[in-house]
CSV table of C-alpha atoms in Angstrom, one decimal:
chain,number,residue,atom,x,y,z
A,1,MET,CA,185.2,22.9,35.5
A,2,THR,CA,187.0,20.6,33.2
A,3,VAL,CA,187.2,17.2,34.9
A,4,ILE,CA,189.2,14.1,33.6
A,5,ILE,CA,188.9,10.8,35.4
A,6,ALA,CA,192.3,9.2,35.8
A,7,PRO,CA,192.8,5.5,36.6
A,8,LEU,CA,194.8,4.2,39.5
A,9,GLN,CA,197.1,1.1,39.2
A,10,ARG,CA,197.5,-1.5,41.9
A,11,ALA,CA,201.0,-2.6,42.8
A,12,ASN,CA,201.7,-5.5,45.2
A,13,ILE,CA,205.0,-6.9,46.3
A,14,GLY,CA,204.6,-10.1,48.3
A,15,ALA,CA,202.5,-9.8,51.4
A,16,HIS,CA,204.3,-6.8,52.8
A,17,PHE,CA,203.7,-4.0,50.3
A,18,ARG,CA,200.6,-2.9,48.5
A,19,ALA,CA,199.7,0.4,46.8
A,20,SER,CA,197.3,2.1,44.4
A,21,GLY,CA,199.2,4.5,42.3
A,22,LEU,CA,198.5,7.4,39.9
A,23,ARG,CA,201.2,6.7,37.4
A,24,GLY,CA,201.8,7.4,33.7
A,25,GLN,CA,199.8,10.6,33.9
A,26,ALA,CA,202.5,13.2,34.4
A,27,ALA,CA,201.3,15.5,31.6
A,28,LEU,CA,197.8,15.5,33.1
A,29,ILE,CA,198.8,16.1,36.7
A,30,ASP,CA,201.8,18.5,36.1
A,31,PRO,CA,203.7,19.7,38.2
A,32,PHE,CA,203.2,16.3,39.9
A,33,ILE,CA,204.7,13.2,38.3
A,34,ASN,CA,203.1,10.4,40.2
A,35,VAL,CA,201.5,9.5,43.6
A,36,ASP,CA,201.4,6.1,45.4
A,37,HIS,CA,199.0,5.5,48.2
A,38,ALA,CA,200.9,2.6,50.0
A,39,TRP,CA,201.0,0.2,52.9
A,40,MET,CA,204.4,-1.3,53.8
A,41,SER,CA,205.0,-3.8,56.6
A,42,ALA,CA,208.7,-4.8,55.9
A,43,PRO,CA,211.7,-3.5,54.1
A,44,THR,CA,210.8,-3.6,50.4
A,45,PHE,CA,213.1,-1.4,48.3
A,46,PRO,CA,216.9,-1.6,48.7
A,47,PRO,CA,218.9,1.6,48.4
A,48,HIS,CA,218.1,3.2,45.1
A,49,PRO,CA,219.0,6.4,43.1
A,50,HIS,CA,216.8,9.4,42.3
A,51,ALA,CA,217.7,12.5,40.3
A,52,GLY,CA,216.1,15.5,38.6
A,53,PHE,CA,212.9,15.9,40.7
A,54,SER,CA,211.6,16.0,44.3
A,55,ALA,CA,210.4,13.0,46.2
A,56,ILE,CA,208.0,13.4,49.1
A,57,SER,CA,207.0,11.0,51.8
A,58,TYR,CA,203.9,11.8,53.9
A,59,VAL,CA,202.9,9.4,56.7
A,60,PHE,CA,199.3,9.3,57.7
A,61,LEU,CA,198.3,9.8,61.3
A,62,ASP,CA,196.7,6.3,61.4
A,63,SER,CA,200.0,4.7,60.5
A,64,GLU,CA,201.1,2.0,63.0
A,65,THR,CA,204.7,3.2,62.7
A,66,GLY,CA,206.9,5.8,61.0
A,67,ILE,CA,209.4,5.6,58.2
A,68,GLU,CA,213.1,5.3,58.9
A,69,ASN,CA,214.7,7.4,56.1
A,70,ARG,CA,218.4,7.3,55.1
A,71,ASP,CA,220.1,8.8,52.1
A,72,SER,CA,223.6,9.5,50.6
A,73,LEU,CA,223.5,13.1,51.9
A,74,GLY,CA,223.9,11.7,55.4
A,75,THR,CA,220.3,12.1,56.4
A,76,HIS,CA,219.0,9.6,58.9
A,77,ASN,CA,215.7,10.5,60.3
A,78,LEU,CA,212.3,9.2,61.5
A,79,ILE,CA,209.3,10.4,59.5
A,80,ARG,CA,206.6,10.0,62.2
A,81,PRO,CA,202.9,9.5,61.6
A,82,GLY,CA,201.6,12.9,60.5
A,83,GLY,CA,205.0,14.1,59.3
A,84,LEU,CA,206.4,14.8,55.9
A,85,HIS,CA,209.8,14.6,54.3
A,86,TRP,CA,210.7,16.3,51.1
A,87,VAL,CA,214.0,15.6,49.3
A,88,THR,CA,215.1,17.6,46.3
A,89,THR,CA,217.1,15.0,44.4
A,90,GLY,CA,218.6,17.4,41.9
A,91,SER,CA,221.9,16.1,40.7
A,92,GLY,CA,221.3,12.8,42.4
A,93,ILE,CA,220.9,10.9,45.7
A,94,ILE,CA,220.6,7.3,46.9
A,95,HIS,CA,218.0,6.7,49.5
A,96,GLN,CA,216.1,4.0,51.4
A,97,GLU,CA,212.9,4.1,53.4
A,98,ASP,CA,211.8,1.2,55.7
A,99,PRO,CA,209.2,0.8,58.4
A,100,ALA,CA,210.7,2.0,61.7
A,101,GLU,CA,209.4,-1.0,63.6
A,102,GLU,CA,209.1,-4.6,62.8
A,103,ASP,CA,205.7,-6.2,62.3
A,104,LYS,CA,204.0,-2.8,62.0
A,105,THR,CA,202.6,-1.3,58.9
A,106,VAL,CA,203.4,2.1,57.4
A,107,HIS,CA,200.4,3.9,55.8
A,108,SER,CA,201.8,6.7,53.6
A,109,LEU,CA,202.0,8.6,50.3
A,110,GLN,CA,205.0,8.7,48.1
A,111,ILE,CA,204.8,11.7,45.7
A,112,PHE,CA,207.1,12.8,42.9
A,113,VAL,CA,207.1,16.4,41.9
A,114,ARG,CA,208.9,18.2,39.0
A,115,LEU,CA,211.6,20.8,39.6
A,116,PRO,CA,211.5,24.2,37.9
A,117,SER,CA,213.3,24.4,34.6
A,118,GLY,CA,217.0,24.9,35.2
A,119,GLN,CA,216.9,23.4,38.7
A,120,GLU,CA,216.9,19.7,37.8
A,121,ASP,CA,220.7,19.4,38.5
A,122,ILE,CA,220.9,21.6,41.6
A,123,ALA,CA,222.6,20.2,44.7
A,124,PRO,CA,220.2,17.8,46.5
A,125,TYR,CA,218.8,18.8,49.9
A,126,PRO,CA,216.1,17.6,52.3
A,127,LEU,CA,213.2,19.4,54.1
A,128,SER,CA,211.3,17.8,57.0
A,129,LEU,CA,208.1,18.7,58.8
A,130,GLU,CA,207.3,17.2,62.1
A,131,PRO,CA,203.7,16.2,62.8
A,132,GLU,CA,203.2,18.9,65.5
A,133,ASP,CA,204.3,21.6,63.0
A,134,VAL,CA,201.6,20.8,60.4
A,135,PRO,CA,199.0,23.5,60.4
A,136,ILE,CA,195.5,22.2,61.2
A,137,LEU,CA,192.1,23.9,60.5
A,138,HIS,CA,189.0,22.7,62.3
A,139,LEU,CA,185.8,23.5,60.4
A,140,PRO,CA,182.2,22.4,60.8
A,141,GLY,CA,182.3,18.6,59.9
A,142,ALA,CA,185.9,18.7,58.7
A,143,ARG,CA,189.5,18.8,59.8
A,144,VAL,CA,192.2,20.0,57.3
A,145,ARG,CA,195.9,19.3,57.8
A,146,VAL,CA,198.2,21.5,55.6
A,147,PRO,CA,201.5,19.8,55.2
A,148,LEU,CA,202.3,21.7,52.0
A,149,GLY,CA,201.0,24.9,50.6
A,150,ARG,CA,198.1,26.8,52.0
A,151,PHE,CA,194.4,26.6,52.8
A,152,ALA,CA,192.3,29.5,54.1
A,153,ASP,CA,194.4,31.2,56.8
A,154,ALA,CA,196.7,28.2,57.2
A,155,ARG,CA,200.1,27.9,55.5
A,156,SER,CA,202.7,25.2,55.7
A,157,PRO,CA,206.1,26.4,57.1
A,158,LEU,CA,208.0,24.5,54.4
A,159,GLU,CA,209.2,26.4,51.3
A,160,PRO,CA,210.1,23.8,48.7
A,161,PRO,CA,211.5,24.6,45.3
A,162,THR,CA,208.2,23.7,43.6
A,163,ASP,CA,205.1,25.5,45.0
A,164,VAL,CA,202.5,22.8,45.5
A,165,THR,CA,199.6,22.3,47.9
A,166,ILE,CA,198.8,19.0,49.6
A,167,LEU,CA,195.7,18.9,52.0
A,168,ASP,CA,194.9,16.0,54.2
A,169,ILE,CA,191.1,16.3,54.7
A,170,SER,CA,189.0,14.3,57.1
A,171,LEU,CA,185.2,14.7,56.9
A,172,GLU,CA,182.5,13.6,59.3
A,173,ALA,CA,179.4,11.8,57.9
A,174,ALA,CA,176.9,14.0,56.1
A,175,SER,CA,179.3,16.9,55.8
A,176,GLU,CA,180.3,19.3,53.0
A,177,LEU,CA,183.5,21.2,52.4
A,178,THR,CA,184.4,23.6,49.6
A,179,VAL,CA,188.1,23.8,48.7
A,180,PRO,CA,189.1,26.8,46.4
A,181,ILE,CA,191.7,26.1,43.8
A,182,ALA,CA,193.7,29.1,42.6
A,183,ALA,CA,193.5,30.2,39.0
A,184,GLY,CA,195.9,28.5,36.7
A,185,GLN,CA,196.4,25.4,38.9
A,186,THR,CA,195.9,21.8,38.2
A,187,SER,CA,194.2,19.9,41.1
A,188,PHE,CA,193.2,16.3,41.8
A,189,VAL,CA,191.5,14.5,44.7
A,190,MET,CA,192.7,11.1,45.9
A,191,PRO,CA,190.1,9.2,48.0
A,192,ILE,CA,191.8,7.6,51.0
A,193,LEU,CA,189.0,6.3,53.2
A,194,GLY,CA,185.3,5.9,52.6
A,195,PRO,CA,183.0,7.0,49.8
A,196,ILE,CA,182.7,10.7,48.9
A,197,SER,CA,181.0,12.8,46.3
A,198,ILE,CA,183.5,15.1,44.5
A,199,GLY,CA,181.5,17.5,42.5
A,200,GLU,CA,178.6,15.4,41.1
A,201,GLN,CA,180.3,12.0,41.1
A,202,LEU,CA,180.8,9.4,43.8
A,203,PHE,CA,184.3,8.1,44.4
A,204,SER,CA,185.8,5.6,46.8
A,205,PRO,CA,189.4,4.1,47.2
A,206,GLU,CA,188.2,0.8,45.8
A,207,ASP,CA,187.1,2.3,42.5
A,208,LEU,CA,190.8,2.9,41.5
A,209,LYS,CA,190.0,6.2,39.9
A,210,LEU,CA,190.1,9.9,40.8
A,211,PRO,CA,189.1,13.2,39.3
A,212,VAL,CA,191.6,15.7,37.9
A,213,PHE,CA,190.6,19.3,37.4
A,214,ARG,CA,192.4,21.1,34.6
A,215,PRO,CA,193.7,24.6,35.1
A,216,HIS,CA,191.2,27.5,34.6
A,217,ASP,CA,191.7,31.2,34.1
A,218,ASP,CA,189.6,31.8,37.1
A,219,ALA,CA,189.7,30.2,40.6
A,220,GLN,CA,187.6,27.1,40.9
A,221,ASP,CA,185.8,25.3,43.8
A,222,VAL,CA,186.1,21.6,44.5
A,223,ILE,CA,183.1,20.6,46.6
A,224,LEU,CA,183.4,17.5,48.8
A,225,ARG,CA,180.3,15.8,50.3
A,226,THR,CA,180.1,12.8,52.5
A,227,HIS,CA,177.0,10.7,53.0
A,228,ASP,CA,176.3,8.1,55.7
A,229,THR,CA,180.0,7.5,56.7
A,230,PRO,CA,183.1,9.6,57.4
A,231,ALA,CA,185.7,9.9,54.6
A,232,LYS,CA,189.2,11.1,54.1
A,233,VAL,CA,190.8,12.5,50.9
A,234,ILE,CA,194.0,14.2,49.8
A,235,ILE,CA,193.8,17.2,47.6
A,236,PHE,CA,196.8,18.0,45.4
A,237,ALA,CA,197.2,21.4,43.6
A,238,GLY,CA,199.9,23.2,41.7
A,239,LYS,CA,200.6,25.3,38.7
A,240,PRO,CA,201.8,23.2,35.7
A,241,PHE,CA,205.1,23.9,34.2
A,242,ASP,CA,203.8,23.0,30.7
A,243,ALA,CA,200.6,25.0,30.7
C-alpha cells in the first residue's frame, strides 16, 4: 500500500471554537476537499455562501448538543448527535450552523466533497440522516457506524451525488479490525480519540497527522489495532475524480 502522511492544521476562534483540519490537500484526498474535526460551544460563523461542492456535517454521539442548521433553501433542522446532514451546494446557498443549546459543546466533523464534473452548478438540495437510521455493525472488539457508503453487509440509506464512504469506528482496548478499501479508491484515517496503530505506525489525535492511502488497482486492507486503551477513528474512502 502506498501511504502518505498528511499534516493537520489547528484552528481556534476565541474560547468557543477549536478544530484540527485536513486542509490544502485536495489533490491528495480527492474526491474529498477538506475535513475539520471541531468543537463549537457558541455561534461562530455568520450566514455564509457555498457553491460548487457538497458540505457535510456529522455530529458525534458524544456531542453535548446538536447543530441547528438553516439555509437559503428554507431548510431549518436539528442535526442530532449521531446524525448527518449533506447539502449539495451546486449553484449556491447561504447557510448557518450553530450549537442547538447554549453553554453546550458540539463535537462534529465538517466535510467538503467534490461534485461530479458537470454537476457543480446543479440546483442545490439537502439530504439528512437521523441517528437511529445510521446502520451499525457490532463486531468483536469494535462498533462501526455507517453514515455514508457501505461496510460489510451494512449500507447507508443516503444516495448522495458523490459516492463516498464514511465509517465511524470505535474499538475496545487490545482489539483489531480490518477495513477493506475497494480498488481504485483513495482512503484516509482520522484519529478521533486515543492512540491507534494504523498499518505499522502509531497515530493519535494530538499528533496532528494522519495516513492517506493512495488508490490501487486491487482492493486494499486498512488494519486498525488498539493497545491498552480504547480508540475511535473515522475512515474516509472514495474514488478520485482526477485519477
